[in-house]
Coordinates of C-alpha atoms (C1' of nucleotides) in Angstrom, one line a residue:
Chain A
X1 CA -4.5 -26.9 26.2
X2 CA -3.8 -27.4 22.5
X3 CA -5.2 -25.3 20.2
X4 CA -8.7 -23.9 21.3
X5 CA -10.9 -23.2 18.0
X6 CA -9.7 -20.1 17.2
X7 CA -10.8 -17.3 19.3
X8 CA -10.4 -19.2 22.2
X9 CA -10.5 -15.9 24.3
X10 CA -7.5 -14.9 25.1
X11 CA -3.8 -14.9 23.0
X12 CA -4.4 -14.4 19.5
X13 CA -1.3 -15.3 17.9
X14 CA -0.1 -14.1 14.2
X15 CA -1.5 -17.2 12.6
X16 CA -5.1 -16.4 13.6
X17 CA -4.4 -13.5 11.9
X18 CA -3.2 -14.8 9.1
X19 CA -6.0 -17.5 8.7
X20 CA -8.9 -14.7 9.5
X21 CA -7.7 -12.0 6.9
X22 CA -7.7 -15.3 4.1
X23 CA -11.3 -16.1 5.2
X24 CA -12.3 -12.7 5.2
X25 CA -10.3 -11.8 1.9
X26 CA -12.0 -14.9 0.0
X27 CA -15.4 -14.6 1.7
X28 CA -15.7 -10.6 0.8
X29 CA -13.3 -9.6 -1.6
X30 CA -10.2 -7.3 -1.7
X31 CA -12.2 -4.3 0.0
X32 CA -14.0 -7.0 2.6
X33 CA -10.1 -7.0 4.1
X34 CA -10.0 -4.2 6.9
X35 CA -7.6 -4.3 10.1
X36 CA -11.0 -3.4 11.9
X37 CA -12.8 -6.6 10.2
X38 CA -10.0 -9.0 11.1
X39 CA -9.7 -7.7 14.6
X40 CA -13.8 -8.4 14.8
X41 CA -13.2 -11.7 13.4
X42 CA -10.1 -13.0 16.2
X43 CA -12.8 -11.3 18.4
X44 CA -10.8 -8.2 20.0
X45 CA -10.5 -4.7 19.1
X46 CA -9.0 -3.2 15.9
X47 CA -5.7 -1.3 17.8
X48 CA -5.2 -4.6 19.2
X49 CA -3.8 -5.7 15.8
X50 CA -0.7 -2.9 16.0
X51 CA 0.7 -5.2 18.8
X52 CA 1.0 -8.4 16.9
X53 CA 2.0 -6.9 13.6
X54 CA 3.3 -3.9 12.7
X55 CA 1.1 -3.0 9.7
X56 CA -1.4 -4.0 7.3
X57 CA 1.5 -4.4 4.9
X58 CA 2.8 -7.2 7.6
X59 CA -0.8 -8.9 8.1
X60 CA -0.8 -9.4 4.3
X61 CA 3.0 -11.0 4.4
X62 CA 1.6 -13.3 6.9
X63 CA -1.2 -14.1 5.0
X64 CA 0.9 -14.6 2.1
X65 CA 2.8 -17.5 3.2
X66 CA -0.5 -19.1 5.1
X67 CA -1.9 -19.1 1.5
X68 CA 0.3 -21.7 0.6
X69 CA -0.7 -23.8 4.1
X70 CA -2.9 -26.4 2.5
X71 CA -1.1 -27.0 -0.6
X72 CA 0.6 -30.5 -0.4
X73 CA 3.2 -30.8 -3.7
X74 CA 3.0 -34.1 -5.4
X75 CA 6.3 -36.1 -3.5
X76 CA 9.7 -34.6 -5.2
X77 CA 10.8 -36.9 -8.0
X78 CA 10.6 -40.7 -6.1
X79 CA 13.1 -42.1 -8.2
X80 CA 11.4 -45.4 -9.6
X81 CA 14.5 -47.8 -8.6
X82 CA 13.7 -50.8 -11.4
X83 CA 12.2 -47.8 -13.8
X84 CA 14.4 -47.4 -16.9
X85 CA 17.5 -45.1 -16.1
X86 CA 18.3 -42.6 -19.4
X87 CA 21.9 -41.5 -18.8
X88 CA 22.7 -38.0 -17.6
X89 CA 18.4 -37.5 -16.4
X90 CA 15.1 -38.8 -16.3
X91 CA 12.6 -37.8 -18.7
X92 CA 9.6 -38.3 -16.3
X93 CA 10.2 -34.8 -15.5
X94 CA 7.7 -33.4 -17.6
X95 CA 4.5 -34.8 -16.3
X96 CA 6.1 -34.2 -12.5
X97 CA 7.1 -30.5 -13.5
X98 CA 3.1 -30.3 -14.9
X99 CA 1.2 -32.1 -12.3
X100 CA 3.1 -29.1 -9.7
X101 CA 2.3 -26.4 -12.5
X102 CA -1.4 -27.6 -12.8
X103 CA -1.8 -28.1 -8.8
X104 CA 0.2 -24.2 -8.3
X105 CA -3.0 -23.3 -10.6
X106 CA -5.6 -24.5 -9.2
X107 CA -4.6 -23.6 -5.6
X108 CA -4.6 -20.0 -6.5
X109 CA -7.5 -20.2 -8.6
X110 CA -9.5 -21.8 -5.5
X111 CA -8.7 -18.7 -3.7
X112 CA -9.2 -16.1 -6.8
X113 CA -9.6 -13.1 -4.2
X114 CA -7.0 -13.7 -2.5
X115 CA -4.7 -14.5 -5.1
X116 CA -5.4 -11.9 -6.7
X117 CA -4.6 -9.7 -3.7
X118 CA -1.7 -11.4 -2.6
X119 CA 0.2 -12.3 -6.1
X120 CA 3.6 -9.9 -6.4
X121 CA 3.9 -10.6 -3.0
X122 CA 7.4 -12.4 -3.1
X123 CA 7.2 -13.2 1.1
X124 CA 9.0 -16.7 0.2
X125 CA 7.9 -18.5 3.3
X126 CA 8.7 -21.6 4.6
X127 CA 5.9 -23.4 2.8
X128 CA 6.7 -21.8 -0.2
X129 CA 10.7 -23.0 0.0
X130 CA 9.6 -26.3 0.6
X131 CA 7.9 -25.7 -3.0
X132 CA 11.0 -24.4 -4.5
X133 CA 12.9 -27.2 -3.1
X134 CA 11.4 -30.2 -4.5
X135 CA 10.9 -28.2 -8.0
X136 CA 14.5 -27.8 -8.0
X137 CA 15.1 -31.7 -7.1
X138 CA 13.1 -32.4 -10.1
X139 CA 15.0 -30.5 -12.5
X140 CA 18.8 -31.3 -11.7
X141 CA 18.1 -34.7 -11.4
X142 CA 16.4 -34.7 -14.9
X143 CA 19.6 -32.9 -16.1
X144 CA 19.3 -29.7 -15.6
X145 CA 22.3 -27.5 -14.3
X146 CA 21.9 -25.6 -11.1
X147 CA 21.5 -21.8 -12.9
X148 CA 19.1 -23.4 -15.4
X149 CA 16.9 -25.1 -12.6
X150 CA 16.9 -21.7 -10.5
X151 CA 15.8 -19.8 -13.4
X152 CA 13.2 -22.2 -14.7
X153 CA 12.1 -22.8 -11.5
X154 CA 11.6 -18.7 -11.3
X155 CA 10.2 -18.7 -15.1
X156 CA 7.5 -21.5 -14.3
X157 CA 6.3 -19.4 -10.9
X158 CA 5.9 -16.5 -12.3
X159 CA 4.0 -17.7 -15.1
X160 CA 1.5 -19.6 -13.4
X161 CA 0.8 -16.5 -11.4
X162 CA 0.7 -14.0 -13.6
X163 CA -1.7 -16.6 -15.6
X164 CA -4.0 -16.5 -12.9
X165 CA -4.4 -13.2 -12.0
X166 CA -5.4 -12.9 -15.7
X167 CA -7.6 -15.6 -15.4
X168 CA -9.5 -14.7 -11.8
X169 CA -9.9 -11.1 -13.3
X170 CA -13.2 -10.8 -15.0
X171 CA -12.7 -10.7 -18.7
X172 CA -14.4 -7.2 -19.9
X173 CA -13.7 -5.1 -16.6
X174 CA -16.9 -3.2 -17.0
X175 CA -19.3 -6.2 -18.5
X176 CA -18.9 -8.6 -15.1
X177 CA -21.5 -6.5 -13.8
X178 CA -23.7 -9.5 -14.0
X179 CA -23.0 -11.9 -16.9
X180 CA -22.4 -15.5 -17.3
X181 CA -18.8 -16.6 -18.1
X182 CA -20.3 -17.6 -21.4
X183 CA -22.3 -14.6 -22.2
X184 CA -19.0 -12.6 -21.1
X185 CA -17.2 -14.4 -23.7
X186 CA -19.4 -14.2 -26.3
X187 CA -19.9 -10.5 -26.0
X188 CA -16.1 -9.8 -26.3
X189 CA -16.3 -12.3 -29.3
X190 CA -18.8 -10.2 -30.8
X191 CA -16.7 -6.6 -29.9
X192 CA -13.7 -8.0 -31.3
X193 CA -15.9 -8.9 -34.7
X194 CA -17.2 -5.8 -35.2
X195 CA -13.8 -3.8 -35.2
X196 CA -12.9 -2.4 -38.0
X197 CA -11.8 -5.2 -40.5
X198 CA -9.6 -3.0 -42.4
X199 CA -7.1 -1.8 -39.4
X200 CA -7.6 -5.0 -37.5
X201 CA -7.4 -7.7 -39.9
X202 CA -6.1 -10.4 -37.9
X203 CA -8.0 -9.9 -34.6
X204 CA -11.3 -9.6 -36.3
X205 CA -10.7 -12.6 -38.5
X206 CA -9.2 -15.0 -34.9
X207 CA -12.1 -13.4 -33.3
X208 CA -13.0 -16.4 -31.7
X209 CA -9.8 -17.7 -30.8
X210 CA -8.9 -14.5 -28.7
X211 CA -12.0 -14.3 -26.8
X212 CA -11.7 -17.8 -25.6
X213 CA -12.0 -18.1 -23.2
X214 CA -10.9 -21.9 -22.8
X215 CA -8.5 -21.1 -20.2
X216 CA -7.8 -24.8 -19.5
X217 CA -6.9 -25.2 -23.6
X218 CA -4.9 -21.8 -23.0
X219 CA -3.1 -23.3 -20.1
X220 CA -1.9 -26.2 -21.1
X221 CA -0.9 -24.2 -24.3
X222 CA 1.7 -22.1 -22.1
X223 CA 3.2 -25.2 -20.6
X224 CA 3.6 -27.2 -23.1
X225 CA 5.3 -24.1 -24.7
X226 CA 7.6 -24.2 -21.4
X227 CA 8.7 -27.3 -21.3
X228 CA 9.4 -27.3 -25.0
X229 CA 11.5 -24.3 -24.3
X230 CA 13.4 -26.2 -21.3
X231 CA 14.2 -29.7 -22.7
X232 CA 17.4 -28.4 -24.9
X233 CA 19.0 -27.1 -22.0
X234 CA 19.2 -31.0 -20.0
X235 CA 22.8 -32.6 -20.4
X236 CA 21.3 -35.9 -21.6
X237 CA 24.5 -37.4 -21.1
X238 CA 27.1 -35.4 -19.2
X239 CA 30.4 -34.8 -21.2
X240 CA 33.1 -34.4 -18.4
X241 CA 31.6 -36.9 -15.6
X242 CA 31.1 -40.2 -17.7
X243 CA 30.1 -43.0 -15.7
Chain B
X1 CA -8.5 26.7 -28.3
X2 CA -7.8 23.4 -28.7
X3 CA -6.6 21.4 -25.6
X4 CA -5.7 23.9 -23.0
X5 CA -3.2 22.9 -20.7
X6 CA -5.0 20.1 -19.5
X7 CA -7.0 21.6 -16.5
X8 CA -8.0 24.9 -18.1
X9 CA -11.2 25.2 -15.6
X10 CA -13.8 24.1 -17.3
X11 CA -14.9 21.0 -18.6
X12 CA -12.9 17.9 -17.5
X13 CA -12.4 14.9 -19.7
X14 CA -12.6 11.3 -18.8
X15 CA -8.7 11.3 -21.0
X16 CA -7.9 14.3 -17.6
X17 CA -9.4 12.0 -15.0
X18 CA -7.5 8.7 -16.4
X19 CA -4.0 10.7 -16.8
X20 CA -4.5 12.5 -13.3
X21 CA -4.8 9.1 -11.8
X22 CA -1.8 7.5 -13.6
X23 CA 0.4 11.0 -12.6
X24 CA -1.0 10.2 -9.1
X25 CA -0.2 6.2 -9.4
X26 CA 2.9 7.2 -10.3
X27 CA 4.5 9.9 -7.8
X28 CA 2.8 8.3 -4.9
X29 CA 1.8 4.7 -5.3
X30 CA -1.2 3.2 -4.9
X31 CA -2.2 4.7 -1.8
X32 CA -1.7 8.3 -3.2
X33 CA -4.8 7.3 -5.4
X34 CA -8.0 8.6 -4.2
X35 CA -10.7 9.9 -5.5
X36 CA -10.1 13.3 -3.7
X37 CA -6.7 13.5 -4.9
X38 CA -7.6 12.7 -8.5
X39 CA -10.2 15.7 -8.0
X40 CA -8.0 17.8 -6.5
X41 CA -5.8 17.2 -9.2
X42 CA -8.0 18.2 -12.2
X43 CA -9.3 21.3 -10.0
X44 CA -12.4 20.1 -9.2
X45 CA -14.4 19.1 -5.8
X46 CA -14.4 14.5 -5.1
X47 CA -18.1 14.9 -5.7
X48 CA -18.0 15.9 -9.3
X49 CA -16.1 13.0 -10.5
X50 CA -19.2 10.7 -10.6
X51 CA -20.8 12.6 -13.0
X52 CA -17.8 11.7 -15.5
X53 CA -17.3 7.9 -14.3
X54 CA -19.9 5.6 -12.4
X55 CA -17.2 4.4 -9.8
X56 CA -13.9 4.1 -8.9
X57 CA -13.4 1.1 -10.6
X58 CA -14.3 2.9 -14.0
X59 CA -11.5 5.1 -13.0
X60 CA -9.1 2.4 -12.8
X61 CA -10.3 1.3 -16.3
X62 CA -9.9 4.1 -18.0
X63 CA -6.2 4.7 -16.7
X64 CA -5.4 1.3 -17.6
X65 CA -6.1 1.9 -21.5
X66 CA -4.1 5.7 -20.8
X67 CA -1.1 3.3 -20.1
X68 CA -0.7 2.4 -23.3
X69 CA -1.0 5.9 -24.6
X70 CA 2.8 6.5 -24.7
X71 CA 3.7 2.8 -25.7
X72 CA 4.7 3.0 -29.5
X73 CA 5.4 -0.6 -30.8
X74 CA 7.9 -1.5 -33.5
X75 CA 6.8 -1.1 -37.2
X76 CA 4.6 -4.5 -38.0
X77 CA 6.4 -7.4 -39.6
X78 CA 7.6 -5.1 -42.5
X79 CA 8.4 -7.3 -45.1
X80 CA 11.7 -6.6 -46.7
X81 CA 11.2 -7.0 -50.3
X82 CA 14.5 -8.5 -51.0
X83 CA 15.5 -10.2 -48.6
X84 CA 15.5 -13.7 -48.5
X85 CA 11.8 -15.3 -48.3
X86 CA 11.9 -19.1 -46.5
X87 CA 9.2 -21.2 -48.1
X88 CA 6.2 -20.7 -45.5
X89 CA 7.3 -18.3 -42.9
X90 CA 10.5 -15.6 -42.0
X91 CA 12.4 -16.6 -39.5
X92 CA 12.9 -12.9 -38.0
X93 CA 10.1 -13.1 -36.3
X94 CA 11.9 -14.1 -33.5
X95 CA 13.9 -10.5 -32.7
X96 CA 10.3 -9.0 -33.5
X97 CA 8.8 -10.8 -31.1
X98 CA 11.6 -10.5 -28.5
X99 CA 11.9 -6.3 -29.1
X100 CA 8.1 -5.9 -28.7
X101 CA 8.5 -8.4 -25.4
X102 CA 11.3 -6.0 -24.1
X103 CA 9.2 -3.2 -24.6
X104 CA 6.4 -4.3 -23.1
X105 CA 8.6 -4.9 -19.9
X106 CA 10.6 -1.5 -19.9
X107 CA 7.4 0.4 -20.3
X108 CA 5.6 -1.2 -17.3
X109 CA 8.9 -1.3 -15.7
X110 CA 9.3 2.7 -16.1
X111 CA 5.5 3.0 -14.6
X112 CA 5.8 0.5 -12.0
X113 CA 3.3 1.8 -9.2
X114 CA 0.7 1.6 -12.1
X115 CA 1.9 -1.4 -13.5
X116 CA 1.3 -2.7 -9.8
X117 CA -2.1 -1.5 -9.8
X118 CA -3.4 -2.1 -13.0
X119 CA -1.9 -5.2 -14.0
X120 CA -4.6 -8.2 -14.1
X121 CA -6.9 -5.8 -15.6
X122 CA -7.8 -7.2 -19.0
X123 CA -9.8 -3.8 -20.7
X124 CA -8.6 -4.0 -23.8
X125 CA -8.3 -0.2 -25.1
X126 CA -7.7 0.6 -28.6
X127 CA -4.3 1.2 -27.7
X128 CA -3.8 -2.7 -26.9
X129 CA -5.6 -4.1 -29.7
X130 CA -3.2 -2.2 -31.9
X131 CA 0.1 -4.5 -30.2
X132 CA -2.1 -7.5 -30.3
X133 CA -3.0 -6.8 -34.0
X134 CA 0.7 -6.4 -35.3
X135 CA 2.1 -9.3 -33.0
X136 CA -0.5 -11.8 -34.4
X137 CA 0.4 -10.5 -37.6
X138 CA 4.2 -11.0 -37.4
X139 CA 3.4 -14.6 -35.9
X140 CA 0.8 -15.8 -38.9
X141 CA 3.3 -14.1 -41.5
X142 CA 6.3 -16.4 -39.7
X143 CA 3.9 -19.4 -40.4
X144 CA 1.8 -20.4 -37.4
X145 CA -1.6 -20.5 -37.7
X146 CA -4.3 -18.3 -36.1
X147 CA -5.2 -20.2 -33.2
X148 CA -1.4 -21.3 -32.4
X149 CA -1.3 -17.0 -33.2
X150 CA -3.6 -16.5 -30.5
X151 CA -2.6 -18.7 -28.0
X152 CA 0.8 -17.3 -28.0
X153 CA 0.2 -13.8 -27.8
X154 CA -2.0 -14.2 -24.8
X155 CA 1.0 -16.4 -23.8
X156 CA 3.5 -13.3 -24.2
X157 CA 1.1 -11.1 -22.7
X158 CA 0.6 -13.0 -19.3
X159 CA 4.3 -13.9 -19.2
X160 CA 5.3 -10.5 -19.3
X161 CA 3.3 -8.7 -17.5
X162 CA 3.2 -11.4 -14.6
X163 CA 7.1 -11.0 -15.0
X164 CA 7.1 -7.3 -13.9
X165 CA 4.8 -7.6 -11.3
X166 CA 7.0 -10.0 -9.6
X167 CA 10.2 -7.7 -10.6
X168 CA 8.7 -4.5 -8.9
X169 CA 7.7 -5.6 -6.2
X170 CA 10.1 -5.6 -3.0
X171 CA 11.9 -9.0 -3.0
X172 CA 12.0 -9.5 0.2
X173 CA 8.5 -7.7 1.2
X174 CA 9.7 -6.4 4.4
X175 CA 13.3 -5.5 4.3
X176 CA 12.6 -3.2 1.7
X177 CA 12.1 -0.5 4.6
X178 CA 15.0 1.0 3.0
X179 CA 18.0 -0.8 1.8
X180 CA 19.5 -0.9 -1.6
X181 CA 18.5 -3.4 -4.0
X182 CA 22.4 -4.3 -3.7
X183 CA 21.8 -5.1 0.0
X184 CA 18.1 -6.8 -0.1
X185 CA 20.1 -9.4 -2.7
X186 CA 23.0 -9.9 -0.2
X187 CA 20.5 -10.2 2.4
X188 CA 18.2 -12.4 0.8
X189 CA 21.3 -15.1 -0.3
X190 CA 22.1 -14.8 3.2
X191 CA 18.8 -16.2 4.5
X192 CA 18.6 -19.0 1.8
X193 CA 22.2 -19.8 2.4
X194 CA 21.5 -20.1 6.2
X195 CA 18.7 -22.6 6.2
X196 CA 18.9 -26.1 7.0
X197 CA 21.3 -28.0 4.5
X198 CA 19.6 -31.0 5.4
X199 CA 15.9 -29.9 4.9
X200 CA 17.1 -27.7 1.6
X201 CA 20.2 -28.7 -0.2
X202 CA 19.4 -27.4 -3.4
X203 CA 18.2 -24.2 -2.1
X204 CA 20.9 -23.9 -0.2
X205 CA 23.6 -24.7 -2.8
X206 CA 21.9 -22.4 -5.7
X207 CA 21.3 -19.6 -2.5
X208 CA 23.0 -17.6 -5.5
X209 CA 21.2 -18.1 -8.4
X210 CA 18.1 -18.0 -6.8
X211 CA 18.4 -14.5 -4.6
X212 CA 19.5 -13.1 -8.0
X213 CA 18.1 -10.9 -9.1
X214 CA 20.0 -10.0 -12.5
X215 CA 16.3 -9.6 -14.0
X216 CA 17.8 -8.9 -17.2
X217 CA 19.1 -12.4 -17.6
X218 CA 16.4 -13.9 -15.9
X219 CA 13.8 -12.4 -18.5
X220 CA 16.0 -13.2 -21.3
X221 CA 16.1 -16.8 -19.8
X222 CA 12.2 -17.0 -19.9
X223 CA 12.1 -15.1 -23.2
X224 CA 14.3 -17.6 -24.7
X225 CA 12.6 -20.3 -23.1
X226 CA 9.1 -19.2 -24.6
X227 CA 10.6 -18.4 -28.2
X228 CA 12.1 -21.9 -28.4
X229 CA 8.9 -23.5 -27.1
X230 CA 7.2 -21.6 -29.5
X231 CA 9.2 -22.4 -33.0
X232 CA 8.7 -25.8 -33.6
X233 CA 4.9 -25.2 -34.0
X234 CA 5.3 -22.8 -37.2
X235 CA 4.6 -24.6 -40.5
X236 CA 8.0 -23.8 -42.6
X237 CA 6.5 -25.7 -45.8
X238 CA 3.4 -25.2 -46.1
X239 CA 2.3 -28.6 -47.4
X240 CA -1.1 -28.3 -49.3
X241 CA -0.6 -25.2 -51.2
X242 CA 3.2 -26.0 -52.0
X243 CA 4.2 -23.1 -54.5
Chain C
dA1 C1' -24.7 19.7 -18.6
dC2 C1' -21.6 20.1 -15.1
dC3 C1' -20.2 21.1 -10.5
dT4 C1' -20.6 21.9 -5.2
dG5 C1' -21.5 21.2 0.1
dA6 C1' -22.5 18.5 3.3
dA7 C1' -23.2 14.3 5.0
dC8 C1' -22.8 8.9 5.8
dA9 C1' -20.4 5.0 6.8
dC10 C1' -16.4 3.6 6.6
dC11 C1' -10.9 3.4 6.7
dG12 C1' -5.5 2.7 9.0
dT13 C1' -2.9 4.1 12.7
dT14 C1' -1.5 6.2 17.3
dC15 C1' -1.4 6.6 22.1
dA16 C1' -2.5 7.1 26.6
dA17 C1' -4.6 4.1 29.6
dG18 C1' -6.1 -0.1 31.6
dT19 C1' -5.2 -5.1 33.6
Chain D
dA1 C1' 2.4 -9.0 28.0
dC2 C1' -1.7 -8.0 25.9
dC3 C1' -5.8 -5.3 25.1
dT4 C1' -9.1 -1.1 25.0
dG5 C1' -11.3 3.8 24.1
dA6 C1' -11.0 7.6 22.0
dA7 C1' -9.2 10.3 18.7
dC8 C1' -6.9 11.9 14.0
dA9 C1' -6.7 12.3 9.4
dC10 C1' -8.3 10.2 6.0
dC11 C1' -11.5 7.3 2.6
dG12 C1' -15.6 6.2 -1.5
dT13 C1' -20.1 7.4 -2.5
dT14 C1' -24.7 9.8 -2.4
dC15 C1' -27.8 13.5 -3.0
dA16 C1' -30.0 17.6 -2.8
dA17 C1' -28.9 21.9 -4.5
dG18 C1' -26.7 25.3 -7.3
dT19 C1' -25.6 27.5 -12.1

DNA sequence: ACCTGAACACCGTTCAAGT
DNA sequence: ACCTGAACACCGTTCAAGT
């Protein structure tokens, strides 16, 4: 009774699935993901797949929202009841809004391969919506109108995302065969130098600042940018509902 | 002489192989890319592609800088000599920046199945170092310095291109078996408007705003967002070398 | 220098057939 | 209801061999 291991023996459900194409995906890479692998790996045989799911497409939807399985969001907003009360919002929502930007990043970047596989992949599942939810919490009640929190909420998602698939991939497609983050980094320092200084003024002179690449610095670069972009739109004090 | 149509008979060019694949990318998706197609394509037998590219990987490289081939970016900066010149900086930058952002969307937005497939790879052709070179140069004229330069291009760059991926893909990633975008919205405000008020009322209440997807507004909303985050960091006096 | 033929070890998917 | 065996039409890549 209960759940048995895994591969119990018998009745592989979708979440084993799910759970052995993420372990196979961030063990061996994009191409380490087969339907023939993942069958091997529930322990049964490769057609057997075609009954629980009705492609590979649908094996990686699964996968998708199990991705998001193990990531706990920081609690939504806990409104500190003898904490000082700004009219119209709080303005703790900055740090909360970062602390679930900054988590969002590192989850993916833990599981670079399949991130990188599984980003684009909209598949909002219910792990995901419980995400959206509290983001959402945070922003109204720090002001925000309800278009402006859906779109920001969008905005921020798809940032972080698109930051880390820029981040996992290695920097100079060709030179990862074998070379240390910082050797990577200071051969495309060096490439970028030795352009011609005449047509490419301003990359060969910020050289260094474009090859990074202190993704952390780069980061928190974008967020701060995002948040500075997002504060005007708060009703710090609301017009029409005056306490 | 000169370029014969582009698979004359003899002698195939890595610029063939790269466009073969993106015409492939394109009309098919990304399972219509294979190495035997791309072959086929240029008139020539799978085998004798590895004597022009080390992998399939290379391939993918070398399409990703043919991408940009067609991509022709608004004229740098171009000062207007009588116009008026703010002490430090123009403040057009902003449409600059904003027209080169909208580009950059349309054009991965018009080669989407590429776009899907290529995004996340950094190679940085000639073709890309030109855009980088004029946007840094419209940002340090506009008065931010070269790192703050830096930073926010690979800022725009991320942004945008993480933007599109999210855009082209199929919102909801099964019911795209063939129902208008029209529909898929319907649908998807549907689902969100059907879960549990209780577990979800913001999700729930903004079903709307959040199923969209008017992408134009919502990339304006970021683009605005990023902009405004952006503008308090340019130096508009410059204090040490005051005129 | 550039290309081919044939082979190797894989793929995703289907389908009749088993229990 | 769940799984298998065998097959189909594909893959990427290698390598000796051709010109």
């Amino acid at each position: 009774m209960g759940t048995r291991h895994k591969t119990a023996h018998a009745g592989v459900t979708r979440e084993d699935l799910a759970d052995a194409a993420l372990r196979l995906l961030e063990r061996d890479g994009a191409k380490g993901l087969s339907m023939r692998k993942v069958a091997a790996e529930v322990g049964v045989q490769a057609a057997s797949l075609y009954w629980h799911v009705r492609d590979k497409e649908e094996l990686l939807d699964l996968a998708c929202d199990a991705l998001w399985a193990d990531f706990d969001a920081p609690p939504p907003h806990t409104t500190d009841p003898a904490g000082p009360h700004s009219p119209g919002g709080t303005d703790d929502w900055r740090p909360q809004v970062a602390v679930l930007a900054r988590r969002l990043r590192t989850h993916l970047l833990t599981r670079t391969n399949a991130a990188r596989v599984l980003v684009g992949r909209f598949a909002p599942g219910p792990r995901w919506l419980d995400r959206m939810e509290s983001l959402i919490a945070t922003l109204r009640t720090a002001g925000f109108d309800g278009r402006d929190a859906a779109d920001a909420t969008y905005l921020l998602g798809t940032w972080v995302q698109g930051f880390v698939l820029h981040e996992s991939v290695p920097m100079s497609a060709a030179e990862q065969r074998g070379a240390s983050p910082s050797e990577a980094t200071a051969l495309a320092r060096r490439e970028l130098e030795e352009l011609s200084g005449e047509r490419y003024p301003n990359v060969v002179a910020l050289a260094g600042d474009i090859a990074g690449p202190d993704m952390d610095t780069r980061f928190e670069f974008g967020l701060a940018r995002l948040l500075d972009g997002l504060e005007p739109l708060r009703a710090t004090a609301t017009p029409k509902q005056a306490e």
